[in-house]
XYZ file of C-alpha atoms in Angstrom:
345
model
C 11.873 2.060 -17.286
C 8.756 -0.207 -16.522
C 7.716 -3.552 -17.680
C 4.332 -4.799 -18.013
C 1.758 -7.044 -20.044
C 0.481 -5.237 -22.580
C -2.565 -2.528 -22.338
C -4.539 -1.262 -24.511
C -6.444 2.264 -23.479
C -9.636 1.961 -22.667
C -12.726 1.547 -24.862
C -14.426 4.941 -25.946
C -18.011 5.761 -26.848
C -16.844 6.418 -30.128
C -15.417 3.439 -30.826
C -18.743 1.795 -29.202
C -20.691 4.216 -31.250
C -18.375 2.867 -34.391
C -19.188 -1.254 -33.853
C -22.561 -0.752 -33.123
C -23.120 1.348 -35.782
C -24.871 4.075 -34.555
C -24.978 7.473 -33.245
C -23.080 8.938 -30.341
C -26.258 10.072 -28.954
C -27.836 6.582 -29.439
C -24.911 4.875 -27.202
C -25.091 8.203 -24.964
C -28.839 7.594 -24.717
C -28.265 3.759 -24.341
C -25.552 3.843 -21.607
C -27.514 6.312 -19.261
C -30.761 4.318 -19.558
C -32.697 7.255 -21.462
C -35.990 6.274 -23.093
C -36.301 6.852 -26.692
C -34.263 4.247 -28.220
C -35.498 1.075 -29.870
C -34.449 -2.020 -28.686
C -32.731 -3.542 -31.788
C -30.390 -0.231 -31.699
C -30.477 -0.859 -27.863
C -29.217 -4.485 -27.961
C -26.384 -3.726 -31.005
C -25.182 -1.148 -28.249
C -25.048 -3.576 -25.459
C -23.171 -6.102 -27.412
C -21.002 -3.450 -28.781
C -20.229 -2.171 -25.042
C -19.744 -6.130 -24.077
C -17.398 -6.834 -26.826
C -15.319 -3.458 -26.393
C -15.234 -3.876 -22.892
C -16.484 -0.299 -22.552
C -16.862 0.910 -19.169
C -19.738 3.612 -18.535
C -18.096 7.224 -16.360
C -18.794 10.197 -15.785
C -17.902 13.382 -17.700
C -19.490 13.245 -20.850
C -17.203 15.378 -23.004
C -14.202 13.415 -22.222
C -16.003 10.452 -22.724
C -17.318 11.619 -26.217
C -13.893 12.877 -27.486
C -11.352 9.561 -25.684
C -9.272 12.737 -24.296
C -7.429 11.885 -20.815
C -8.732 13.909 -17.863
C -5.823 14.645 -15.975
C -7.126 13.376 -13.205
C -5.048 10.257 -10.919
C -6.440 8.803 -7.759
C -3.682 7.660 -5.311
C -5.548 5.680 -2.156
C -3.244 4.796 0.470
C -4.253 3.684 4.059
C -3.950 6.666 6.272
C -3.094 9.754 4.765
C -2.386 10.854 8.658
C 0.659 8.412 8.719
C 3.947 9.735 8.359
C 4.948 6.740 5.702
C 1.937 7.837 3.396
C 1.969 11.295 3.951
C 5.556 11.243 2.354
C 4.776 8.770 -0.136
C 1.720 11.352 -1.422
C 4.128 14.087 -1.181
C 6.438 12.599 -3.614
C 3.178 11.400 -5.450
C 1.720 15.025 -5.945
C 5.196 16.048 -7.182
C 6.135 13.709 -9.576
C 2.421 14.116 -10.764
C 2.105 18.192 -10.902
C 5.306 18.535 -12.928
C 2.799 16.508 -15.533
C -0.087 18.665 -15.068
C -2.122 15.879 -13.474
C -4.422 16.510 -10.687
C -3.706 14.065 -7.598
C -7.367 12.644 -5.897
C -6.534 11.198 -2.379
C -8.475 9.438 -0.067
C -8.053 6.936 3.341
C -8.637 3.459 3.262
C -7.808 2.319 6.469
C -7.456 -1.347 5.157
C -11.278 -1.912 4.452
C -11.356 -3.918 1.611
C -14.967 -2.759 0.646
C -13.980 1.217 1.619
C -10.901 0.535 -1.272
C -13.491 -0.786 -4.029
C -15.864 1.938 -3.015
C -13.377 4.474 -3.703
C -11.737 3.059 -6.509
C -15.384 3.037 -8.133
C -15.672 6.253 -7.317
C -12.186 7.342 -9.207
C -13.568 5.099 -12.535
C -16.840 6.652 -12.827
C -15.046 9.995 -13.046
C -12.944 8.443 -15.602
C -9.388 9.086 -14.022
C -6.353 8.576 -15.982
C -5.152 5.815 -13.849
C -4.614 4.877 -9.919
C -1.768 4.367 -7.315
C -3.022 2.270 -4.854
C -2.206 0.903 -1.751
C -3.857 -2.376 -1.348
C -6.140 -3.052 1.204
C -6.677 -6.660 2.306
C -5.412 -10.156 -0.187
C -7.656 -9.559 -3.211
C -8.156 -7.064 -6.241
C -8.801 -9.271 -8.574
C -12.249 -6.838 -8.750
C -9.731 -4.661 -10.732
C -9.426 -6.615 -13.916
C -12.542 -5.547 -16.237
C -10.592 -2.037 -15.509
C -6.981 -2.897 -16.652
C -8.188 -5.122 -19.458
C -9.845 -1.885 -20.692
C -6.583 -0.016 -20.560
C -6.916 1.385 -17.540
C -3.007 1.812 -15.571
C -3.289 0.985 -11.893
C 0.482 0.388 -9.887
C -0.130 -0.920 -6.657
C 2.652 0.609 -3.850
C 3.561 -0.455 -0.583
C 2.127 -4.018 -0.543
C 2.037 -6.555 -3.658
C -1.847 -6.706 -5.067
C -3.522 -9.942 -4.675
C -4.734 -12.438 -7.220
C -4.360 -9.886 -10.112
C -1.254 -9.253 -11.921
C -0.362 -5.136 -11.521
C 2.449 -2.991 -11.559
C 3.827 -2.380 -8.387
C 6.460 -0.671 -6.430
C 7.447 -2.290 -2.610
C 9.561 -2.293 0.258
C 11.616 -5.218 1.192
C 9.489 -5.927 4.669
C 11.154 -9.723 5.340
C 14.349 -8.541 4.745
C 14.078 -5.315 6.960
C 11.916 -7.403 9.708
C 15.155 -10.102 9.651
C 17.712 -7.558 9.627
C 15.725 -5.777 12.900
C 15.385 -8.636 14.576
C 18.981 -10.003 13.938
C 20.183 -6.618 15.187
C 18.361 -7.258 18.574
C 19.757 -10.826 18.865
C 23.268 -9.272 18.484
C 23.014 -7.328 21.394
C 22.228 -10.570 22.951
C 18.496 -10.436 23.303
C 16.946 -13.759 22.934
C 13.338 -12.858 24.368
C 12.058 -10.512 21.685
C 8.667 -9.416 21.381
C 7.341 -9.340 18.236
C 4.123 -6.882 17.433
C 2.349 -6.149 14.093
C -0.556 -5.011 12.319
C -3.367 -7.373 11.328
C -1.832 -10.725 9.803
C -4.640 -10.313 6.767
C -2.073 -7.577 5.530
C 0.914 -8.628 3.052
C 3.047 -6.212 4.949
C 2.399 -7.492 8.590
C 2.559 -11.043 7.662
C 6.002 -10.344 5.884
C 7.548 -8.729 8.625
C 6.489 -11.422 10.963
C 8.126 -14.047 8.625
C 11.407 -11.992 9.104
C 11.105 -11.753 12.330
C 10.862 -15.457 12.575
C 12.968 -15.998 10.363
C 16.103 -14.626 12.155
C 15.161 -16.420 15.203
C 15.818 -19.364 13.161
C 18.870 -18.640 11.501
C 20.008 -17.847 15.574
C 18.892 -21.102 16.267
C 16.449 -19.432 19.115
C 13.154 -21.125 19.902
C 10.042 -19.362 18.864
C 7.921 -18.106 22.197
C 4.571 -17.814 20.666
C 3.533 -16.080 23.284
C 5.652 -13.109 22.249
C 4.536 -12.660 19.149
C 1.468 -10.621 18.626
C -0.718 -9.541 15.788
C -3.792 -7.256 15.270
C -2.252 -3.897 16.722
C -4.494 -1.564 14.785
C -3.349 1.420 16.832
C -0.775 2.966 19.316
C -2.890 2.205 21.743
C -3.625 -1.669 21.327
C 0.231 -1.650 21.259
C 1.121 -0.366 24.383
C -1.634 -2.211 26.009
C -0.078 -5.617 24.699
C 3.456 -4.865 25.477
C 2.594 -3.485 28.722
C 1.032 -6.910 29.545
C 3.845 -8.840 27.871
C 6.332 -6.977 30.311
C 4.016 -8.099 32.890
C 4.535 -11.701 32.506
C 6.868 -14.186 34.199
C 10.105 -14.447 32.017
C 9.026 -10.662 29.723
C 10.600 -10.082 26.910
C 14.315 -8.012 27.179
C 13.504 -6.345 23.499
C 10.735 -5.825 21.097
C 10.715 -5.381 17.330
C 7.682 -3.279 16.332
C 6.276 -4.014 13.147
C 4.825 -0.553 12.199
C 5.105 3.205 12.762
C 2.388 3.773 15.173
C 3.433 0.212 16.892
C 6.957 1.963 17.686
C 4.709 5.098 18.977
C 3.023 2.487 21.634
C 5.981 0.561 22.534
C 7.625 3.845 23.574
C 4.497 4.862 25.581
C 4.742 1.394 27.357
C 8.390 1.262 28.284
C 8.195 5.150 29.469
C 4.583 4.150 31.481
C 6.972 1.067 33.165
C 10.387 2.794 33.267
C 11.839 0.088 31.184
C 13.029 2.589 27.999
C 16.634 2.249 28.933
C 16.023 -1.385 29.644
C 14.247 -3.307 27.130
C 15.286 -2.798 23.717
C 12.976 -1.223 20.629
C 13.482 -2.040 17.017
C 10.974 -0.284 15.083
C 9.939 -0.574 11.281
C 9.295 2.800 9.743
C 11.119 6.090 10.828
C 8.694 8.286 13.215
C 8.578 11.733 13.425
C 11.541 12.739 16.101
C 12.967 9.343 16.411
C 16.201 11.179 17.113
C 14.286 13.351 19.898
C 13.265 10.825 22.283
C 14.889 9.129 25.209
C 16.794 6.947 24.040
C 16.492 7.929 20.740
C 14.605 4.838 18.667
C 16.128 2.705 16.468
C 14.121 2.073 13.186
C 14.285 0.389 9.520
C 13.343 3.096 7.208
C 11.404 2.682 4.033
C 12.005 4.709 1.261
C 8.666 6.436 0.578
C 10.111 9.125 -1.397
C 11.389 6.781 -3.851
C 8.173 4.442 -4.007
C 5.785 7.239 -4.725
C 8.470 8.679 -7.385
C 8.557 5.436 -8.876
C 4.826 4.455 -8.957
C 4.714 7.977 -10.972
C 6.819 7.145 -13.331
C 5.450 3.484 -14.471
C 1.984 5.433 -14.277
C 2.668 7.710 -16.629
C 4.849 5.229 -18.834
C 1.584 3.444 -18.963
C -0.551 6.419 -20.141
C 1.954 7.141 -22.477
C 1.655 3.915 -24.207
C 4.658 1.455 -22.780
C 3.377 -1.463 -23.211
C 6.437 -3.598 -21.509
C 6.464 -6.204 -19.508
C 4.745 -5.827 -15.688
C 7.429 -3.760 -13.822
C 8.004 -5.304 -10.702
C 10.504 -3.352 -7.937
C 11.387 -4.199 -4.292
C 13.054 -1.277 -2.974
C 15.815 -1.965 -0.064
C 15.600 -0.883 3.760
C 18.125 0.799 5.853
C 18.550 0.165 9.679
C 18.729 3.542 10.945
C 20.988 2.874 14.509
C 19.715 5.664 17.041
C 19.955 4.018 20.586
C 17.139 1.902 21.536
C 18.223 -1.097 19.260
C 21.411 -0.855 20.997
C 20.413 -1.475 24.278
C 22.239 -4.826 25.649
C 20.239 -7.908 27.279
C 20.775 -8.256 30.627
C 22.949 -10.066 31.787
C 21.922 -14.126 33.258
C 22.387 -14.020 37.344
């Protein structure tokens, strides 16, 4: 079961009501910015709210009577990508055998599109959120779990704010890819991930890098590129890096729809039964293409299960210790991974 710091649940009106010494209506009246109140009774609400830590949503009756609304928000990047569409599905449920209500939305790793909607979520006083961070800070999040409210971060590890959270092991995966290539004998490996301002790419770069060094083979810089944002900007970079004078003989591909343009590039050159493919994440019909792709698969299933089940620890009350878990990956041998370097004239 979970550990985390201790949480209180979030400050009601009636407990505002209750310090200040007034009327429901009064803080109703107060916290809406309706006329009528006076502002001594206006200023012993405000410094009630301040002291409390109350935060202001919507739906009134649930505000007035502390009751949960059943309602969890669970933002994840793309809900188009296979790796969140089966972490949702395990999400929705873990969640519906509760009774809870599931809100899901895109972020696309826009840090202000991830506060907007997680505002969005709080005003309409959700129970608690599964989020998949976007960019290296939430430390906006901590009026919110200070009041109570339960937030587990998935996927990546939240930045400068301490939070539940449920991961993958992407260095260890990105090493174990990578040393997989150099067994085959590869020593020019491409190296392609997402934008470097994400946890996730930068880890599996580091693992990447870091099996080159445990090889004892130099670091090409120019083989290892970051900023693929799409299937697209990854077969156009590949297809230029097998363009080059000495191109790379394999390629580890640092995300789902990476793998999807590294395949379009070797097909568009002719070089799939050549040049080696590691790719991180499964993809829909790995096993269908020619050669069939060689991945490390995340367990998405169990990280959305998971995140459920420290959520609604939390709402229950556990106040443990943060629960922390790095879940292992599996190399998933298929055919492209297996390809061998060729061999020196």
């Amino acid at each position: 079961m979970p550990v985390g710091d201790p949480r209180q649940r979030r400050a009601t009106m009636q407990q505002v009501a209750a310090l200040a010494g007034v009327s429901l209506k009064t803080v109703s009246r107060v916290v809406n910015g309706e006329a009528g109140v006076s502002p001594e009774m206006t200023g012993r609400v405000q410094d009630a709210v301040q002291r409390l830590g109350y935060r202001h949503h919507h739906g009134a009756s649930n505000l007035r009577s502390g009751r949960p609304t059943g309602l969890v928000g669970a933002l994840v990047q793309d809900i188009s990508n296979d790796f969140c569409a089966e972490l949702l599905r395990a999400v929705e449920a873990a969640t519906r055998e509760r009774g809870q209500v599931v809100a899901v939305a895109s972020l696309d790793d826009e840090p202000q599109r991830e506060r907007a909607a997680v505002e969005g979520l709080i005003r309409r006083r959700c129970d608690g959120l599964i989020l998949m961070p976007s960019g290296t800070d939430q430390s906006y999040l901590q009026a919110e779990v200070s009041a109570g409210l339960p937030i587990v971060a998935v996927d990546r590890p939240p930045g400068n704010i301490a939070l539940d959270s449920v991961t993958s092991d992407n260095l260890g995966g990105a090493r174990d890819a990578t040393a997989h290539l150099l067994r085959q004998g590869h020593r020019r490996i491409a190296c392609l991930v997402d934008d470097l301002g994400i946890m996730t790419a930068t880890a599996r770069r580091d693992g990447y890098l870091a099996a080159l060094r445990e090889a004892g083979v130099t670091v090409d810089t120019q083989l290892v590129v970051g900023g693929l944002r799409t299937d697209a900007d990854a077969a156009a970079t590949l297809t230029r890096l097998l363009a080059v004078p000495n191109p790379p003989t394999a390629v580890f591909a640092g995300r789902n729809t990476i793998t999807l343009g590294a395949v379009r590039a070797l097909r568009a050159t002719d070089l799939s039964h050549t040049v080696a493919l590691v790719g991180f994440d499964d993809v829909v019909a790995a096993d269908l293409l020619d050669p069939p792709v060689t991945t490390i698969r995340q367990d998405a299933a169990t990280e959305g299960r998971l995140a459920v089940e420290i959520l609604l620890a939390r709402l229950d009350g556990d106040p443990s210790p943060l629960f922390t878990e790095v879940l292992p990956t599996e190399l998933v041998v298929r055919g492209s991974g297996e390809i061998p370097a060729p061999r020196s004239p």
